[in-house]
Short mmCIF file of C-alpha atoms in Angstrom, two decimals:
data_model
loop_
_atom_site.label_atom_id
_atom_site.label_comp_id
_atom_site.label_asym_id
_atom_site.label_seq_id
_atom_site.Cartn_x
_atom_site.Cartn_y
_atom_site.Cartn_z
CA MET A 1 151.28 97.24 146.86
CA ASN A 2 151.05 100.70 148.40
CA LEU A 3 150.80 101.32 152.14
CA MET A 4 147.07 102.15 152.03
CA LYS A 5 146.21 98.85 150.32
CA LYS A 6 148.44 96.89 152.72
CA SER A 7 146.76 98.54 155.69
CA SER A 8 143.29 97.82 154.29
CA LEU A 9 144.19 94.19 153.59
CA PHE A 10 145.58 93.77 157.12
CA CYS A 11 142.40 95.25 158.61
CA THR A 12 140.25 92.91 156.51
CA LEU A 13 142.26 89.86 157.60
CA ALA A 14 142.21 90.93 161.25
CA CYS A 15 138.43 91.48 161.16
CA ALA A 16 137.93 88.06 159.54
CA LEU A 17 140.00 86.41 162.27
CA VAL A 18 137.93 88.10 164.98
CA LEU A 19 134.71 86.92 163.33
CA LEU A 20 136.01 83.38 162.89
CA SER A 21 137.11 83.15 166.51
CA SER A 22 133.74 84.30 167.85
CA THR A 23 132.16 80.86 167.42
CA LEU A 24 133.42 77.67 168.95
CA THR A 25 135.01 75.29 166.51
CA PHE A 26 137.15 72.51 167.82
CA ALA A 27 139.76 71.10 165.48
CA GLN A 28 138.46 67.59 164.95
CA SER A 29 140.09 64.40 163.79
CA GLU A 30 138.50 61.78 161.54
CA LYS A 31 139.91 58.85 163.53
CA ASN A 32 139.49 58.00 167.19
CA ILE A 33 142.37 59.28 169.28
CA PRO A 34 142.29 57.92 172.83
CA ALA A 35 142.86 60.65 175.41
CA PRO A 36 145.92 59.89 177.52
CA ASP A 37 144.92 59.02 181.07
CA PHE A 38 146.34 60.97 183.98
CA THR A 39 145.92 61.17 187.71
CA LEU A 40 146.37 64.54 189.41
CA LYS A 41 145.54 65.99 192.81
CA SER A 42 142.64 68.38 193.17
CA LEU A 43 142.78 71.47 195.38
CA ASN A 44 141.32 69.44 198.25
CA GLY A 45 144.03 66.76 197.89
CA GLU A 46 141.83 64.14 196.22
CA GLU A 47 143.37 62.13 193.37
CA VAL A 48 141.37 62.50 190.16
CA SER A 49 141.90 60.51 186.97
CA LEU A 50 140.53 61.21 183.52
CA SER A 51 139.46 57.56 183.34
CA GLN A 52 137.10 58.20 186.31
CA GLN A 53 135.08 60.45 183.98
CA ARG A 54 134.26 57.68 181.46
CA GLY A 55 130.65 57.75 180.34
CA LYS A 56 130.57 61.56 180.23
CA TYR A 57 131.65 64.24 177.84
CA VAL A 58 134.64 65.92 179.48
CA LEU A 59 136.06 69.37 178.82
CA VAL A 60 139.73 69.39 179.85
CA ASN A 61 141.15 72.92 180.08
CA PHE A 62 144.88 73.54 180.62
CA TRP A 63 145.52 76.98 182.15
CA ALA A 64 147.58 78.99 184.66
CA THR A 65 146.98 81.97 186.95
CA TRP A 66 149.77 83.93 185.22
CA CYS A 67 148.14 83.48 181.78
CA GLY A 68 146.11 86.55 180.82
CA PRO A 69 143.88 84.81 178.24
CA CYS A 70 143.29 81.96 180.71
CA LYS A 71 142.08 84.39 183.36
CA MET A 72 139.78 86.06 180.83
CA GLU A 73 138.00 82.81 179.93
CA MET A 74 137.52 81.54 183.51
CA PRO A 75 134.16 83.29 184.18
CA SER A 76 132.69 81.84 180.98
CA LEU A 77 133.98 78.37 181.90
CA GLU A 78 132.12 78.76 185.21
CA THR A 79 128.94 79.67 183.31
CA LEU A 80 129.35 76.60 181.09
CA TYR A 81 130.00 74.36 184.08
CA GLN A 82 126.95 75.64 186.00
CA ARG A 83 124.73 75.14 182.97
CA PHE A 84 125.78 71.58 182.14
CA LYS A 85 127.18 70.00 185.34
CA SER A 86 123.96 68.09 186.02
CA ARG A 87 124.03 66.51 182.57
CA ASN A 88 126.35 63.96 181.00
CA PHE A 89 129.16 66.54 181.21
CA SER A 90 132.25 67.05 183.32
CA MET A 91 134.97 69.67 183.40
CA LEU A 92 138.56 69.39 184.58
CA ALA A 93 140.60 72.59 184.70
CA ILE A 94 144.27 71.68 184.96
CA SER A 95 146.52 74.35 186.43
CA ASN A 96 150.11 74.55 185.17
CA ASP A 97 151.16 76.82 188.05
CA MET A 98 154.46 75.55 189.42
CA PHE A 99 153.67 76.73 192.96
CA GLY A 100 150.43 74.74 193.04
CA ALA A 101 147.62 75.25 195.51
CA LYS A 102 149.14 78.22 197.35
CA ILE A 103 148.83 80.26 194.13
CA VAL A 104 145.73 78.63 192.63
CA GLU A 105 143.44 78.58 195.70
CA PRO A 106 143.35 82.37 196.22
CA PHE A 107 142.65 82.84 192.49
CA ILE A 108 139.78 80.33 192.57
CA LYS A 109 138.24 81.94 195.66
CA ALA A 110 138.62 85.49 194.32
CA ASN A 111 136.85 84.50 191.09
CA ASN A 112 134.13 82.34 192.70
CA LEU A 113 134.97 79.32 190.56
CA SER A 114 133.34 76.01 191.51
CA PHE A 115 134.44 73.58 188.79
CA PRO A 116 137.08 70.93 189.55
CA ILE A 117 140.65 72.26 189.54
CA LEU A 118 143.56 69.86 189.26
CA LEU A 119 147.23 70.67 189.87
CA ASP A 120 149.84 69.74 187.25
CA GLN A 121 152.97 71.35 188.70
CA GLN A 122 155.30 68.87 186.95
CA LEU A 123 153.34 69.22 183.66
CA GLN A 124 152.73 65.46 183.50
CA ALA A 125 149.23 65.66 181.99
CA SER A 126 150.14 68.69 179.90
CA ASN A 127 153.03 66.82 178.31
CA LYS A 128 150.89 63.74 177.66
CA PHE A 129 148.41 65.93 175.77
CA GLY A 130 151.15 67.80 173.92
CA VAL A 131 150.13 71.18 175.34
CA THR A 132 152.47 73.89 174.04
CA SER A 133 150.45 77.01 174.81
CA LEU A 134 147.85 78.13 177.32
CA PRO A 135 144.96 77.98 177.42
CA THR A 136 144.41 74.74 175.51
CA THR A 137 141.15 72.83 175.75
CA PHE A 138 140.25 69.28 174.75
CA MET A 139 136.82 67.68 174.42
CA ILE A 140 136.72 64.01 175.34
CA ASP A 141 133.79 61.76 174.40
CA PRO A 142 132.17 59.24 176.79
CA GLU A 143 134.40 56.47 175.40
CA GLY A 144 137.55 58.41 176.30
CA ASN A 145 138.48 59.66 172.81
CA ILE A 146 139.61 63.18 171.98
CA ILE A 147 136.91 64.65 169.76
CA GLY A 148 138.18 68.21 169.65
CA GLU A 149 141.00 70.56 170.54
CA LEU A 150 141.02 74.33 170.88
CA ARG A 151 144.19 76.34 171.41
CA GLY A 152 143.63 79.82 172.79
CA ALA A 153 141.01 81.55 174.89
CA GLU A 154 137.30 81.24 174.21
CA ASP A 155 134.15 82.89 175.53
CA TRP A 156 132.39 79.68 176.54
CA ALA A 157 129.17 81.49 177.48
CA THR A 158 128.17 82.89 174.08
CA PRO A 159 124.78 81.67 172.83
CA ASP A 160 126.45 79.78 169.94
CA ASN A 161 128.91 78.04 172.24
CA LEU A 162 126.23 77.07 174.75
CA LEU A 163 124.21 75.68 171.84
CA TYR A 164 127.22 73.56 170.83
CA PHE A 165 127.09 71.85 174.23
CA GLU A 166 123.30 71.45 174.11
CA ASN A 167 123.68 69.03 171.19
#
């Protein structure tokens, strides 16, 4: 294959990947997979467990302040949270920053984020969920089962993604 054809093929594949990633699609499993429970401290020192969220759909987002893609998706997570927080929906953003609150708090304030932030400095919850890259997001159903997983950043505020959460 000559260089021109290779370049054209690469461009076609890259464009297809961009189009595919523009709508939210969680990788879903056919069988119920219980989400591993965890208890972590929030920024205000309160202990929060995943099991406390039973009865709601829960978006669990693993992130860090040093992660560029994580920082890019934070404003859209705030939009999603503001839109659905009064419904049967909860969000837990779990920071993997090893220096904890002293690094995370200034970031949260600077970006006007209001959703719950939990600190996972020892990566306890991250390891239980098998997180190997950031950001990684899980959707948990009201019974506590993982119903979807998304690895990588997402624009949570697109019309298609907001529609996903409306249903």
